[in-house]
Short mmCIF file of C-alpha atoms in Angstrom, two decimals:
data_model
loop_
_atom_site.label_atom_id
_atom_site.label_comp_id
_atom_site.label_asym_id
_atom_site.label_seq_id
_atom_site.Cartn_x
_atom_site.Cartn_y
_atom_site.Cartn_z
CA VAL A 1 90.29 92.98 78.83
CA PRO A 2 94.02 92.20 78.73
CA THR A 3 96.42 95.10 79.16
CA PRO A 4 98.47 95.46 75.94
CA TRP A 5 102.18 94.68 76.39
CA PRO A 6 103.47 98.21 75.65
CA ILE A 7 101.17 99.51 78.40
CA VAL A 8 102.43 96.83 80.81
CA ASP A 9 105.95 98.17 80.17
CA GLU A 10 104.88 101.75 80.92
CA MET A 11 102.96 100.73 84.05
CA PHE A 12 106.08 99.01 85.38
CA LYS A 13 108.22 102.07 84.66
CA MET A 14 105.74 104.31 86.42
CA ALA A 15 105.46 101.98 89.43
CA ASN A 16 109.25 101.61 89.67
CA ILE A 17 108.96 97.91 90.54
CA LYS A 18 111.78 96.46 92.66
CA LYS A 19 112.70 92.96 93.79
CA ASP A 20 111.32 93.49 97.29
CA ASP A 21 107.91 94.71 96.04
CA PHE A 22 104.67 92.82 96.47
CA LEU A 23 102.42 93.70 93.53
CA ILE A 24 98.68 93.11 93.65
CA ASP A 25 96.81 93.36 90.37
CA ILE A 26 93.11 94.00 90.87
CA GLY A 27 91.13 92.35 88.08
CA SER A 28 94.20 90.34 87.09
CA GLY A 29 92.72 88.50 84.11
CA ASP A 30 95.37 86.33 82.45
CA GLY A 31 97.90 87.33 85.11
CA ARG A 32 100.34 89.12 82.83
CA LEU A 33 101.15 92.01 85.18
CA VAL A 34 101.85 89.82 88.21
CA ILE A 35 103.76 87.22 86.17
CA GLU A 36 105.89 89.81 84.38
CA ALA A 37 106.72 91.62 87.63
CA ALA A 38 108.05 88.31 88.97
CA LYS A 39 109.96 87.49 85.78
CA ARG A 40 111.50 90.90 85.14
CA PHE A 41 112.14 92.18 88.64
CA GLY A 42 111.96 89.17 90.95
CA ALA A 43 108.99 90.73 92.73
CA ARG A 44 106.30 88.68 94.41
CA GLY A 45 102.66 89.17 93.64
CA LEU A 46 99.01 88.34 93.83
CA GLY A 47 96.30 88.58 91.22
CA ILE A 48 92.67 88.92 92.28
CA ASP A 49 89.89 88.32 89.78
CA ILE A 50 86.20 87.60 90.21
CA GLN A 51 86.15 85.14 87.28
CA ALA A 52 87.34 81.64 88.19
CA PRO A 53 88.21 80.67 84.57
CA LEU A 54 90.61 83.64 84.33
CA VAL A 55 92.25 82.74 87.64
CA LYS A 56 92.77 79.21 86.26
CA VAL A 57 94.39 80.62 83.09
CA ALA A 58 96.61 82.97 85.13
CA THR A 59 97.71 80.13 87.41
CA GLU A 60 98.56 78.00 84.36
CA ASN A 61 100.46 80.93 82.80
CA ALA A 62 102.48 81.38 85.99
CA ALA A 63 103.44 77.68 85.91
CA LYS A 64 104.47 77.93 82.23
CA GLU A 65 106.63 80.96 83.04
CA LYS A 66 108.12 79.20 86.10
CA VAL A 67 107.12 81.88 88.61
CA SER A 68 104.53 79.91 90.61
CA ASP A 69 106.80 80.14 93.65
CA ARG A 70 106.58 83.96 93.56
CA VAL A 71 102.97 84.59 92.51
CA GLU A 72 99.47 83.49 93.35
CA PHE A 73 96.06 84.06 91.80
CA VAL A 74 92.81 83.96 93.72
CA VAL A 75 89.14 84.15 92.87
CA GLY A 76 87.64 86.97 94.83
CA ASP A 77 85.52 90.04 94.99
CA ILE A 78 87.84 92.99 95.59
CA PHE A 79 85.30 94.54 97.93
CA GLU A 80 85.25 91.41 100.11
CA THR A 81 88.99 90.67 100.30
CA ASN A 82 91.28 91.59 103.15
CA LEU A 83 94.47 90.95 101.14
CA LEU A 84 95.27 94.45 99.89
CA SER A 85 97.35 95.46 102.90
CA ARG A 86 100.08 93.08 101.68
CA ALA A 87 100.78 95.31 98.64
CA SER A 88 103.62 97.73 98.10
CA VAL A 89 102.31 98.23 94.54
CA ILE A 90 98.75 98.04 93.21
CA THR A 91 97.91 97.92 89.51
CA VAL A 92 94.34 98.33 88.33
CA TYR A 93 92.44 98.47 85.04
CA LEU A 94 88.73 98.31 85.76
CA LEU A 95 85.61 100.09 84.55
CA PRO A 96 84.97 103.60 85.92
CA SER A 97 81.84 102.48 87.79
CA ILE A 98 83.96 100.02 89.81
CA MET A 99 86.86 102.46 90.22
CA ASP A 100 84.64 104.99 91.97
CA LYS A 101 83.57 102.37 94.51
CA LEU A 102 87.15 101.13 94.91
CA VAL A 103 88.66 104.36 96.26
CA PRO A 104 87.30 104.09 99.84
CA LYS A 105 88.56 100.49 100.05
CA LEU A 106 92.03 101.48 98.85
CA GLN A 107 92.17 104.37 101.30
CA ARG A 108 91.10 102.10 104.15
CA ASP A 109 93.21 99.02 103.38
CA LEU A 110 96.51 100.20 101.91
CA LYS A 111 99.60 101.07 103.92
CA PRO A 112 101.13 104.54 103.60
CA GLY A 113 103.68 104.57 100.80
CA THR A 114 101.88 101.98 98.66
CA ARG A 115 102.19 102.91 94.99
CA ILE A 116 99.14 102.62 92.73
CA VAL A 117 99.14 102.71 88.94
CA SER A 118 95.70 103.03 87.38
CA HIS A 119 95.22 102.40 83.69
CA ASP A 120 92.88 104.89 81.97
CA TYR A 121 90.73 105.90 84.92
CA ALA A 122 91.58 108.28 87.74
CA LEU A 123 90.83 107.33 91.31
CA VAL A 124 88.39 110.10 92.17
CA GLY A 125 89.01 111.32 95.70
CA MET A 126 92.72 110.48 95.63
CA THR A 127 95.46 112.84 94.47
CA HIS A 128 97.81 111.53 91.79
CA ASP A 129 101.40 112.69 91.64
CA LYS A 130 102.06 111.69 88.02
CA VAL A 131 99.95 111.35 84.88
CA GLU A 132 101.31 110.12 81.57
CA GLU A 133 99.49 109.86 78.27
CA PHE A 134 100.45 107.53 75.41
CA ASN A 135 99.13 106.42 72.07
CA PHE A 136 99.35 102.70 71.35
CA LYS A 137 97.83 101.05 68.30
CA GLU A 138 97.25 97.94 70.43
CA LYS A 139 94.61 99.86 72.37
CA VAL A 140 92.28 100.38 69.38
CA GLN A 141 90.79 96.88 69.58
CA ILE A 142 90.00 97.43 73.27
CA SER A 143 88.60 100.96 73.36
CA GLY A 144 88.44 102.20 69.78
CA THR A 145 91.20 104.73 70.39
CA THR A 146 94.98 104.70 70.69
CA ARG A 147 94.86 106.93 73.79
CA THR A 148 96.07 105.52 77.09
CA VAL A 149 96.41 107.44 80.33
CA LEU A 150 98.29 106.14 83.36
CA TYR A 151 97.80 107.68 86.81
CA HIS A 152 100.33 107.20 89.62
CA TYR A 153 99.42 107.59 93.28
CA VAL A 154 101.27 107.13 96.56
CA VAL A 155 99.08 106.38 99.55
CA PRO A 156 99.69 109.18 102.06
CA GLY A 157 100.47 108.65 105.72
CA LYS A 158 97.51 108.42 108.03
CA PRO A 159 96.79 111.67 109.85
CA GLU A 160 98.12 111.59 113.38
CA ALA A 161 95.74 112.06 116.25
CA ALA A 162 95.99 115.45 117.89
CA PRO A 163 97.97 115.33 121.11
CA ALA A 164 95.85 115.21 124.23
CA LYS A 165 95.55 118.50 126.05
CA PRO A 166 97.21 118.44 129.46
CA ALA A 167 94.76 118.21 132.31
CA ALA A 168 94.37 121.48 134.16
CA ALA A 169 96.12 121.52 137.52
CA ALA A 170 93.72 120.80 140.30
CA LYS A 171 92.90 123.88 142.38
CA LYS A 172 93.10 123.62 146.10
#
């Protein structure tokens, strides 16, 4: 399901994309988020989709938009890939059943400070710092409603290990 263009705009605002960002779009479809991040901001990016025909379309779209030097699209199962650690920004618009399974992978693989923008579905088990709700007529054909919710997360730092207790002085 392609993300409507007005929602792409809002996702980019929420993610605060910069030139030095590396955006990974999970379930990248036609590649519009990765391609637009490269075009608008000069960011680099990667799209991951499980459907080879969509990866082919996204790759062709990147060539048409002359951003093939900044973006790449790969066929892959998100649960099998080890590419997520490259991201400074993650965008995701997947079904809730997949989102629930995705949270442990994100928590395990992403670096502290990575920004995540999730379209319509919260990442249960992670704490968002921003939520915005919009109404876009373009959404009706996708979900039957104009309502769109975007959730913003920042991956927290990993907890530090507790300092080792000093060894007790040996008694003589």
